[in-house]
Every structure is written in structure tokens, then in C-alpha cells.
Amino acid sequence: MALGLTDPLTALSFSAMPADQLADYHRALVAAQRDVDHWRRLILARIDLAVASVADLDEPLTPPGLYGTVCNPPAGLRRLIGIAPTDVRAGEGALLIRLRGALEELTRYEKTLGAVTGEAASILAFRAGAGAVA
């Protein structure tokens, strides 16, 4: 079910919806909220990587031996997690700006989605309560 929120549903349109259709719509809204949460985490992780790239984070240093042994951190961590090489840092800076803009847009969408989901849940809860009383 497509959730095009260009014409958001309201309590009035939800109250006109059959209960099974409203329940299906509510499930789709909750699934969309899970997707938004997943994308939020991905964007935040990518922002962390862009910041690390721009900050030119060095590989961990090998500390002196502990009790006569040598303790070495894994090699090539920057490459392993996708931190851009030094010559690509400018692109990461521009990407950081775009990522933060996308996060703001996602937050606005998430708030709208949350309001619509809450409204659908309220109507479902009202109907469940009204049905139990009647």
C-alpha cells in the first residue's frame, strides 16, 4: 500500500474508513515508521564516516608491548569501513552537508508520519472501546 502523504488522512477520513481497512492502513504506517528509523540510523552512521574522513582520523597506533608481548590493532581500518582517502576529503565535506539536509527532511517526514499513525491508532482504539461498550 503506497503511503503518499501528499494528501494526509485526517480523523474525519479515518472515521469513514471500514475498521479492517483502517487496521491495514495503520499496519502500513507502522511499517513505514520502521523504515524511516532504519534510514535515520544509516544516515547518522554515514555522517559519522564523513566526519571521520574530513577529520583525517589516523589508523590506531601500536602500543608498546604488554608484559613482553606485542599488541597490534587491525591494519587497514580506514579502508575497511570506507573512510575516504586523504585526496577525496573535499567530496566528503560536500556529502556531509547533503547528508545533514537529508536528515532534516527525513525528520520532517517522520513527524508527519508519526502524527498520521497516531491519529489512525486513536481512531482504532476508540472503535475498539466503543465496540466493547455497545
PDB file of C-alpha atoms in Angstrom:
ATOM      1  CA  MET A   1       0.000   0.000   0.000  1.00  0.00           C
ATOM      2  CA  ALA A   2       1.523   3.295  -1.058  1.00  0.00           C
ATOM      3  CA  LEU A   3       1.565   5.870   1.701  1.00  0.00           C
ATOM      4  CA  GLY A   4       1.713   9.046  -0.400  1.00  0.00           C
ATOM      5  CA  LEU A   5       1.255  11.626   2.323  1.00  0.00           C
ATOM      6  CA  THR A   6       0.695  14.466  -0.125  1.00  0.00           C
ATOM      7  CA  ASP A   7      -2.959  14.467   0.928  1.00  0.00           C
ATOM      8  CA  PRO A   8      -2.709  13.259   4.536  1.00  0.00           C
ATOM      9  CA  LEU A   9      -5.624  11.448   6.004  1.00  0.00           C
ATOM     10  CA  THR A  10      -7.353  13.008   8.986  1.00  0.00           C
ATOM     11  CA  ALA A  11      -9.564  11.810  11.814  1.00  0.00           C
ATOM     12  CA  LEU A  12     -12.541  12.565   9.594  1.00  0.00           C
ATOM     13  CA  SER A  13     -11.357  10.369   6.717  1.00  0.00           C
ATOM     14  CA  PHE A  14     -10.129   7.685   9.138  1.00  0.00           C
ATOM     15  CA  SER A  15     -13.518   7.609  10.842  1.00  0.00           C
ATOM     16  CA  ALA A  16     -15.170   6.958   7.468  1.00  0.00           C
ATOM     17  CA  MET A  17     -12.842   4.015   6.736  1.00  0.00           C
ATOM     18  CA  PRO A  18     -14.008   0.455   7.460  1.00  0.00           C
ATOM     19  CA  ALA A  19     -12.219  -0.991  10.507  1.00  0.00           C
ATOM     20  CA  ASP A  20     -10.328  -3.686   8.585  1.00  0.00           C
ATOM     21  CA  GLN A  21      -9.109  -1.158   6.012  1.00  0.00           C
ATOM     22  CA  LEU A  22      -8.047   1.233   8.785  1.00  0.00           C
ATOM     23  CA  ALA A  23      -6.205  -1.576  10.577  1.00  0.00           C
ATOM     24  CA  ASP A  24      -4.369  -2.464   7.348  1.00  0.00           C
ATOM     25  CA  TYR A  25      -3.507   1.180   6.780  1.00  0.00           C
ATOM     26  CA  HIS A  26      -2.259   1.516  10.358  1.00  0.00           C
ATOM     27  CA  ARG A  27      -0.022  -1.551   9.923  1.00  0.00           C
ATOM     28  CA  ALA A  28       1.405   0.001   6.752  1.00  0.00           C
ATOM     29  CA  LEU A  29       2.060   3.255   8.621  1.00  0.00           C
ATOM     30  CA  VAL A  30       3.869   1.407  11.412  1.00  0.00           C
ATOM     31  CA  ALA A  31       5.972  -0.443   8.808  1.00  0.00           C
ATOM     32  CA  ALA A  32       6.816   2.910   7.195  1.00  0.00           C
ATOM     33  CA  GLN A  33       7.912   4.225  10.599  1.00  0.00           C
ATOM     34  CA  ARG A  34      10.275   1.251  10.960  1.00  0.00           C
ATOM     35  CA  ASP A  35      11.717   2.036   7.510  1.00  0.00           C
ATOM     36  CA  VAL A  36      12.244   5.680   8.484  1.00  0.00           C
ATOM     37  CA  ASP A  37      14.007   4.605  11.671  1.00  0.00           C
ATOM     38  CA  HIS A  38      16.293   2.317   9.651  1.00  0.00           C
ATOM     39  CA  TRP A  39      17.139   5.108   7.196  1.00  0.00           C
ATOM     40  CA  ARG A  40      17.766   7.536  10.076  1.00  0.00           C
ATOM     41  CA  ARG A  41      20.324   5.127  11.559  1.00  0.00           C
ATOM     42  CA  LEU A  42      22.003   4.656   8.156  1.00  0.00           C
ATOM     43  CA  ILE A  43      22.240   8.404   7.540  1.00  0.00           C
ATOM     44  CA  LEU A  44      23.634   9.013  11.033  1.00  0.00           C
ATOM     45  CA  ALA A  45      26.228   6.273  10.508  1.00  0.00           C
ATOM     46  CA  ARG A  46      27.214   7.768   7.141  1.00  0.00           C
ATOM     47  CA  ILE A  47      27.504  11.210   8.753  1.00  0.00           C
ATOM     48  CA  ASP A  48      29.894   9.683  11.295  1.00  0.00           C
ATOM     49  CA  LEU A  49      32.004   8.246   8.458  1.00  0.00           C
ATOM     50  CA  ALA A  50      32.031  11.561   6.577  1.00  0.00           C
ATOM     51  CA  VAL A  51      33.109  13.406   9.723  1.00  0.00           C
ATOM     52  CA  ALA A  52      35.867  10.839  10.334  1.00  0.00           C
ATOM     53  CA  SER A  53      37.046  11.250   6.744  1.00  0.00           C
ATOM     54  CA  VAL A  54      37.073  15.043   6.893  1.00  0.00           C
ATOM     55  CA  ALA A  55      38.813  14.943  10.288  1.00  0.00           C
ATOM     56  CA  ASP A  56      41.519  12.716   8.751  1.00  0.00           C
ATOM     57  CA  LEU A  57      41.349  10.124  11.507  1.00  0.00           C
ATOM     58  CA  ASP A  58      44.602   8.179  11.700  1.00  0.00           C
ATOM     59  CA  GLU A  59      44.876   4.410  11.987  1.00  0.00           C
ATOM     60  CA  PRO A  60      45.285   3.249  15.617  1.00  0.00           C
ATOM     61  CA  LEU A  61      48.895   3.186  16.809  1.00  0.00           C
ATOM     62  CA  THR A  62      50.548   0.031  18.034  1.00  0.00           C
ATOM     63  CA  PRO A  63      51.140   0.433  21.773  1.00  0.00           C
ATOM     64  CA  PRO A  64      54.308  -0.774  23.476  1.00  0.00           C
ATOM     65  CA  GLY A  65      54.294  -4.494  24.317  1.00  0.00           C
ATOM     66  CA  LEU A  66      52.306  -5.584  27.317  1.00  0.00           C
ATOM     67  CA  TYR A  67      54.253  -7.879  29.648  1.00  0.00           C
ATOM     68  CA  GLY A  68      56.683  -8.775  26.913  1.00  0.00           C
ATOM     69  CA  THR A  69      54.071  -9.351  24.184  1.00  0.00           C
ATOM     70  CA  VAL A  70      53.135  -7.137  21.283  1.00  0.00           C
ATOM     71  CA  CYS A  71      49.551  -5.975  20.911  1.00  0.00           C
ATOM     72  CA  ASN A  72      48.703  -4.822  17.380  1.00  0.00           C
ATOM     73  CA  PRO A  73      45.431  -3.246  16.255  1.00  0.00           C
ATOM     74  CA  PRO A  74      43.974  -4.484  12.963  1.00  0.00           C
ATOM     75  CA  ALA A  75      45.558  -2.910   9.900  1.00  0.00           C
ATOM     76  CA  GLY A  76      43.672  -1.004   7.202  1.00  0.00           C
ATOM     77  CA  LEU A  77      40.688   0.062   9.319  1.00  0.00           C
ATOM     78  CA  ARG A  78      40.103   3.268   7.326  1.00  0.00           C
ATOM     79  CA  ARG A  79      39.770   1.297   4.101  1.00  0.00           C
ATOM     80  CA  LEU A  80      37.739  -1.455   5.775  1.00  0.00           C
ATOM     81  CA  ILE A  81      34.984   0.906   6.956  1.00  0.00           C
ATOM     82  CA  GLY A  82      35.023   3.090   3.869  1.00  0.00           C
ATOM     83  CA  ILE A  83      36.679   6.256   5.170  1.00  0.00           C
ATOM     84  CA  ALA A  84      37.712   8.191   2.098  1.00  0.00           C
ATOM     85  CA  PRO A  85      41.402   8.575   1.297  1.00  0.00           C
ATOM     86  CA  THR A  86      43.029  11.921   2.028  1.00  0.00           C
ATOM     87  CA  ASP A  87      42.642  13.157  -1.581  1.00  0.00           C
ATOM     88  CA  VAL A  88      38.841  12.664  -1.508  1.00  0.00           C
ATOM     89  CA  ARG A  89      38.140  14.646   1.679  1.00  0.00           C
ATOM     90  CA  ALA A  90      36.639  17.666  -0.113  1.00  0.00           C
ATOM     91  CA  GLY A  91      33.933  15.452  -1.582  1.00  0.00           C
ATOM     92  CA  GLU A  92      33.166  14.067   1.841  1.00  0.00           C
ATOM     93  CA  GLY A  93      32.696  17.607   3.161  1.00  0.00           C
ATOM     94  CA  ALA A  94      30.098  18.320   0.480  1.00  0.00           C
ATOM     95  CA  LEU A  95      28.458  14.969   1.152  1.00  0.00           C
ATOM     96  CA  LEU A  96      28.256  15.836   4.841  1.00  0.00           C
ATOM     97  CA  ILE A  97      26.183  18.922   4.027  1.00  0.00           C
ATOM     98  CA  ARG A  98      23.846  16.869   1.808  1.00  0.00           C
ATOM     99  CA  LEU A  99      23.506  14.149   4.461  1.00  0.00           C
ATOM    100  CA  ARG A 100      22.550  16.664   7.129  1.00  0.00           C
ATOM    101  CA  GLY A 101      19.949  18.159   4.772  1.00  0.00           C
ATOM    102  CA  ALA A 102      18.544  14.693   4.077  1.00  0.00           C
ATOM    103  CA  LEU A 103      18.371  14.032   7.809  1.00  0.00           C
ATOM    104  CA  GLU A 104      16.349  17.230   8.317  1.00  0.00           C
ATOM    105  CA  GLU A 105      13.931  16.240   5.530  1.00  0.00           C
ATOM    106  CA  LEU A 106      13.632  12.736   6.962  1.00  0.00           C
ATOM    107  CA  THR A 107      12.847  14.216  10.379  1.00  0.00           C
ATOM    108  CA  ARG A 108      10.016  16.316   8.919  1.00  0.00           C
ATOM    109  CA  TYR A 109       8.625  13.265   7.125  1.00  0.00           C
ATOM    110  CA  GLU A 110       8.957  11.212  10.318  1.00  0.00           C
ATOM    111  CA  LYS A 111       6.950  13.781  12.309  1.00  0.00           C
ATOM    112  CA  THR A 112       4.151  13.822   9.730  1.00  0.00           C
ATOM    113  CA  LEU A 113       4.138  10.040   9.576  1.00  0.00           C
ATOM    114  CA  GLY A 114       4.031   9.853  13.371  1.00  0.00           C
ATOM    115  CA  ALA A 115       1.068  12.219  13.554  1.00  0.00           C
ATOM    116  CA  VAL A 116      -0.894  10.283  10.924  1.00  0.00           C
ATOM    117  CA  THR A 117      -0.038   6.957  12.585  1.00  0.00           C
ATOM    118  CA  GLY A 118      -1.129   8.302  15.963  1.00  0.00           C
ATOM    119  CA  GLU A 119      -4.396   9.547  14.521  1.00  0.00           C
ATOM    120  CA  ALA A 120      -5.126   6.164  12.939  1.00  0.00           C
ATOM    121  CA  ALA A 121      -4.273   4.413  16.221  1.00  0.00           C
ATOM    122  CA  SER A 122      -6.577   6.746  18.147  1.00  0.00           C
ATOM    123  CA  ILE A 123      -9.497   6.009  15.847  1.00  0.00           C
ATOM    124  CA  LEU A 124      -8.800   2.261  16.074  1.00  0.00           C
ATOM    125  CA  ALA A 125      -8.624   2.458  19.874  1.00  0.00           C
ATOM    126  CA  PHE A 126     -11.841   4.482  20.015  1.00  0.00           C
ATOM    127  CA  ARG A 127     -13.618   1.946  17.834  1.00  0.00           C
ATOM    128  CA  ALA A 128     -12.341  -0.943  19.949  1.00  0.00           C
ATOM    129  CA  GLY A 129     -13.586   0.791  23.099  1.00  0.00           C
ATOM    130  CA  ALA A 130     -16.924   1.763  21.516  1.00  0.00           C
ATOM    131  CA  GLY A 131     -17.462  -1.780  20.271  1.00  0.00           C
ATOM    132  CA  ALA A 132     -16.828  -3.229  23.720  1.00  0.00           C
ATOM    133  CA  VAL A 133     -19.383  -0.884  25.346  1.00  0.00           C
ATOM    134  CA  ALA A 134     -22.155  -1.478  22.808  1.00  0.00           C
TER     135      ALA A 134
END
